[in-house]
PDB file of C-alpha atoms in Angstrom:
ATOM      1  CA  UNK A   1      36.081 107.549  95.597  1.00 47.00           C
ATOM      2  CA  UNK A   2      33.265 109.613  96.429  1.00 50.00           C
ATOM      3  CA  UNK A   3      30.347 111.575  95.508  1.00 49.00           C
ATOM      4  CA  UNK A   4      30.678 115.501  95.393  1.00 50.00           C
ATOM      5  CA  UNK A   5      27.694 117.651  94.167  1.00 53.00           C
ATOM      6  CA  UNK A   6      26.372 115.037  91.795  1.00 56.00           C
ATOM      7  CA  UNK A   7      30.108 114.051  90.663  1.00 60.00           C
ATOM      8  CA  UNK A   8      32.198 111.117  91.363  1.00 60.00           C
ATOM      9  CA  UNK A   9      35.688 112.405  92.407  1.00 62.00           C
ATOM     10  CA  UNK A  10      38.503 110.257  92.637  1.00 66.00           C
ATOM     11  CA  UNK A  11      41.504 110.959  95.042  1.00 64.00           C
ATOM     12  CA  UNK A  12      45.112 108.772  95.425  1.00 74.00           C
ATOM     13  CA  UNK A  13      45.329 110.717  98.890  1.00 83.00           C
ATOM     14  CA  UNK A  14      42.999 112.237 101.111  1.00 81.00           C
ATOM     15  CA  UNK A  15      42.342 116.355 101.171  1.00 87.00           C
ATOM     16  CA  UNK A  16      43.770 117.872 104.220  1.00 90.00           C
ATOM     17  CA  UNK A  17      41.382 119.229 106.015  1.00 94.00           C
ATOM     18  CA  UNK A  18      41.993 122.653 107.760  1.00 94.00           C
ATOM     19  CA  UNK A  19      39.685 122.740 111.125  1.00 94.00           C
ATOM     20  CA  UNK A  20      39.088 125.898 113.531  1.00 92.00           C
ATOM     21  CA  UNK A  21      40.961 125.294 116.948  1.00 90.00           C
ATOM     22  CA  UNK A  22      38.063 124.298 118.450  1.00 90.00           C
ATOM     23  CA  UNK A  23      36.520 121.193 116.312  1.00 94.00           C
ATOM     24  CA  UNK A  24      37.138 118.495 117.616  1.00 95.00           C
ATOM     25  CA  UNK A  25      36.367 115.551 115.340  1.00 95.00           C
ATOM     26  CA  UNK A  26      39.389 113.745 113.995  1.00 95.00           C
ATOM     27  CA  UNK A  27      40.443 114.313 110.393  1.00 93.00           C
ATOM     28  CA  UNK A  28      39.668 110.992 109.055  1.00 92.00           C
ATOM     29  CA  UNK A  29      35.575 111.322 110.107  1.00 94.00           C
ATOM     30  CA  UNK A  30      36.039 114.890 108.317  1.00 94.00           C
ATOM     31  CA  UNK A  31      37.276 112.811 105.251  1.00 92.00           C
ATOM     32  CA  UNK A  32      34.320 109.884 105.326  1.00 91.00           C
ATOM     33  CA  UNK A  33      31.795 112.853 106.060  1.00 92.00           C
ATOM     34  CA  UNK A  34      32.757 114.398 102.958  1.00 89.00           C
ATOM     35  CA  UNK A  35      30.385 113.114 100.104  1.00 86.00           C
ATOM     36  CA  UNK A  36      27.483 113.604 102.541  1.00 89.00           C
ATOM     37  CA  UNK A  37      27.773 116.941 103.223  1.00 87.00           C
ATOM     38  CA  UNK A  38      28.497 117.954  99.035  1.00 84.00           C
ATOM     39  CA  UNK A  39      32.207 118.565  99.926  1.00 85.00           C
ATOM     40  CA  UNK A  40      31.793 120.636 102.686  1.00 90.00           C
ATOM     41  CA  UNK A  41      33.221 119.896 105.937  1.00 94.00           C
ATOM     42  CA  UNK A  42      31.382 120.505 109.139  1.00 94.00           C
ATOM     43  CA  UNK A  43      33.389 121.349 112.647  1.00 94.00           C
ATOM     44  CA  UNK A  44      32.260 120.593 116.163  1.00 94.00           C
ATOM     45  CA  UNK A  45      33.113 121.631 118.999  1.00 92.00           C
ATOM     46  CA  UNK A  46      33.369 119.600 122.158  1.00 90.00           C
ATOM     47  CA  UNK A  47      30.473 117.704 123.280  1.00 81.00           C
ATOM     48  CA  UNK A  48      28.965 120.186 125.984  1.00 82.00           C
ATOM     49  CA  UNK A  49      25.667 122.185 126.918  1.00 86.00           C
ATOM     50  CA  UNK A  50      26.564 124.878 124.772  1.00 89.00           C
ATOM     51  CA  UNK A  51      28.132 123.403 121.376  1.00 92.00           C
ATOM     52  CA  UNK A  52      29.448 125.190 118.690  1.00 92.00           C
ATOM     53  CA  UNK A  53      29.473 124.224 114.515  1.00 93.00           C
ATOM     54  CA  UNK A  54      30.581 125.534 111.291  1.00 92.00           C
ATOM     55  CA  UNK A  55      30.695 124.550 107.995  1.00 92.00           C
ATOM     56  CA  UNK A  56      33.429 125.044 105.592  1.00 92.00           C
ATOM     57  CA  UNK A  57      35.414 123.833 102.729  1.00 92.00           C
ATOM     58  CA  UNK A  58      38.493 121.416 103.625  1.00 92.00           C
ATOM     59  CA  UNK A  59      41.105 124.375 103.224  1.00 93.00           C
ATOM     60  CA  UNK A  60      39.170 125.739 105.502  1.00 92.00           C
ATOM     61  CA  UNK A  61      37.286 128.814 104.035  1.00 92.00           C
ATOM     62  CA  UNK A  62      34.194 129.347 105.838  1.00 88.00           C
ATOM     63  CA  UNK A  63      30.963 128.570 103.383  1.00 77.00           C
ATOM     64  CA  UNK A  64      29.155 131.802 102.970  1.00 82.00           C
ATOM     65  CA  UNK A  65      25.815 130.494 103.076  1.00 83.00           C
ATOM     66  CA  UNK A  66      25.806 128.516 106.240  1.00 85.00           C
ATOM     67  CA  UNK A  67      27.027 130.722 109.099  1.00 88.00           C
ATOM     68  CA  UNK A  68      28.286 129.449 112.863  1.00 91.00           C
ATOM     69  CA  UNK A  69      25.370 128.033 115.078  1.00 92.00           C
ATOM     70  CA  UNK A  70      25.523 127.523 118.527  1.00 92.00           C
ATOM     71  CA  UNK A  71      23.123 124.294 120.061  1.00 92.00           C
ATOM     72  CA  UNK A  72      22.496 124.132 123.495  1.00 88.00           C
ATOM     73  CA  UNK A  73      21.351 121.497 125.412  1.00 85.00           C
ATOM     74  CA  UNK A  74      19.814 122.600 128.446  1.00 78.00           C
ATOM     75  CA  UNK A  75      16.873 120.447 130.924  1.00 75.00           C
ATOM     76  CA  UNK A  76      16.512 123.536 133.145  1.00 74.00           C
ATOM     77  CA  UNK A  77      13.661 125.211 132.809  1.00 81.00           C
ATOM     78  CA  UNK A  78      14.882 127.956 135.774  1.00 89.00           C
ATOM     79  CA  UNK A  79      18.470 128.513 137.735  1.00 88.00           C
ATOM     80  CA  UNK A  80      19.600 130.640 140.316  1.00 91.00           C
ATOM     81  CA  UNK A  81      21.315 133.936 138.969  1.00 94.00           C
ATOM     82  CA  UNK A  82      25.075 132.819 139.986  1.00 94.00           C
ATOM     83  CA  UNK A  83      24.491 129.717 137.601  1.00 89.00           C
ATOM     84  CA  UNK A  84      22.758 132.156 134.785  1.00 89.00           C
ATOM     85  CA  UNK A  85      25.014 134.446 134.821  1.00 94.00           C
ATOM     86  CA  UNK A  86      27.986 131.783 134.631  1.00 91.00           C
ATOM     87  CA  UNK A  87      26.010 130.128 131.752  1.00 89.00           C
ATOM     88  CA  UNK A  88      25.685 133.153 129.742  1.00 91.00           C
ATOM     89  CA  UNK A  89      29.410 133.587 129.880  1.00 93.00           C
ATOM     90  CA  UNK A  90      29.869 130.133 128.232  1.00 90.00           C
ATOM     91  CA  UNK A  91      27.205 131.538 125.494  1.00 91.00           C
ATOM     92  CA  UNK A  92      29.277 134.540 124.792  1.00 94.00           C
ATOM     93  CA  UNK A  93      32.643 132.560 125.214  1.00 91.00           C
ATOM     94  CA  UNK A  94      31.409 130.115 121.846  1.00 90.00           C
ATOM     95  CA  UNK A  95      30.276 133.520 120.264  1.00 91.00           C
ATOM     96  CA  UNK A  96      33.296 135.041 120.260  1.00 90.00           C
ATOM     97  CA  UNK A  97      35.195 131.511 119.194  1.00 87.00           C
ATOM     98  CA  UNK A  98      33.029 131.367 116.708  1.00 86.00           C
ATOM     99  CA  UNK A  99      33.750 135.218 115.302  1.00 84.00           C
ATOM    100  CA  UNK A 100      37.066 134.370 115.825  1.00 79.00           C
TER     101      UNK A 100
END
């Protein structure tokens, strides 16, 4: 039993839960997460520098009103050009994912 948008719901079997290819957190912390986030299911992607998230319902449709974000984690303040330029490839890499 949980709590969806101010209503309890009451399930025999868990939703299945449709993620992108990229999120990586298991099903059944998809399912536990659910009353927290009103229903809504929210996708990672693999713990990295450059991380990407989503939220969307559990068949999957992508919620409207929260679009992709990309985090990234970075202590450099400066890097030489070869390691830019190979970081910004990883940034455009999670873009396209995440139009994908």
């Amino acid at each position: 039993m949980s709590t969806v948008a101010g209503y309890v719901v009451a399930v025999t079997e868990p939703p299945t839960i449709v993620c992108p290819e990229w999120c990586v957190i298991p099903t059944s912390e998809h399912v536990a997460e659910l009353s927290n986030h009103e229903g809504l299911v929210i996708h990672w992607s693999e713990d990295a520098p450059i991380r990407l998230s989503r939220s969307s319902y559990v068949d999957g449709t992508v919620d409207p009103t929260d679009p992709p974000l990309l985090h990234i984690d970075t202590p450099f303040e400066a890097m030489p050009l070869d390691e830019a330029e190979a970081f910004a490839r990883r940034i455009l890499a999670a873009v396209n994912e995440a139009r994908s």
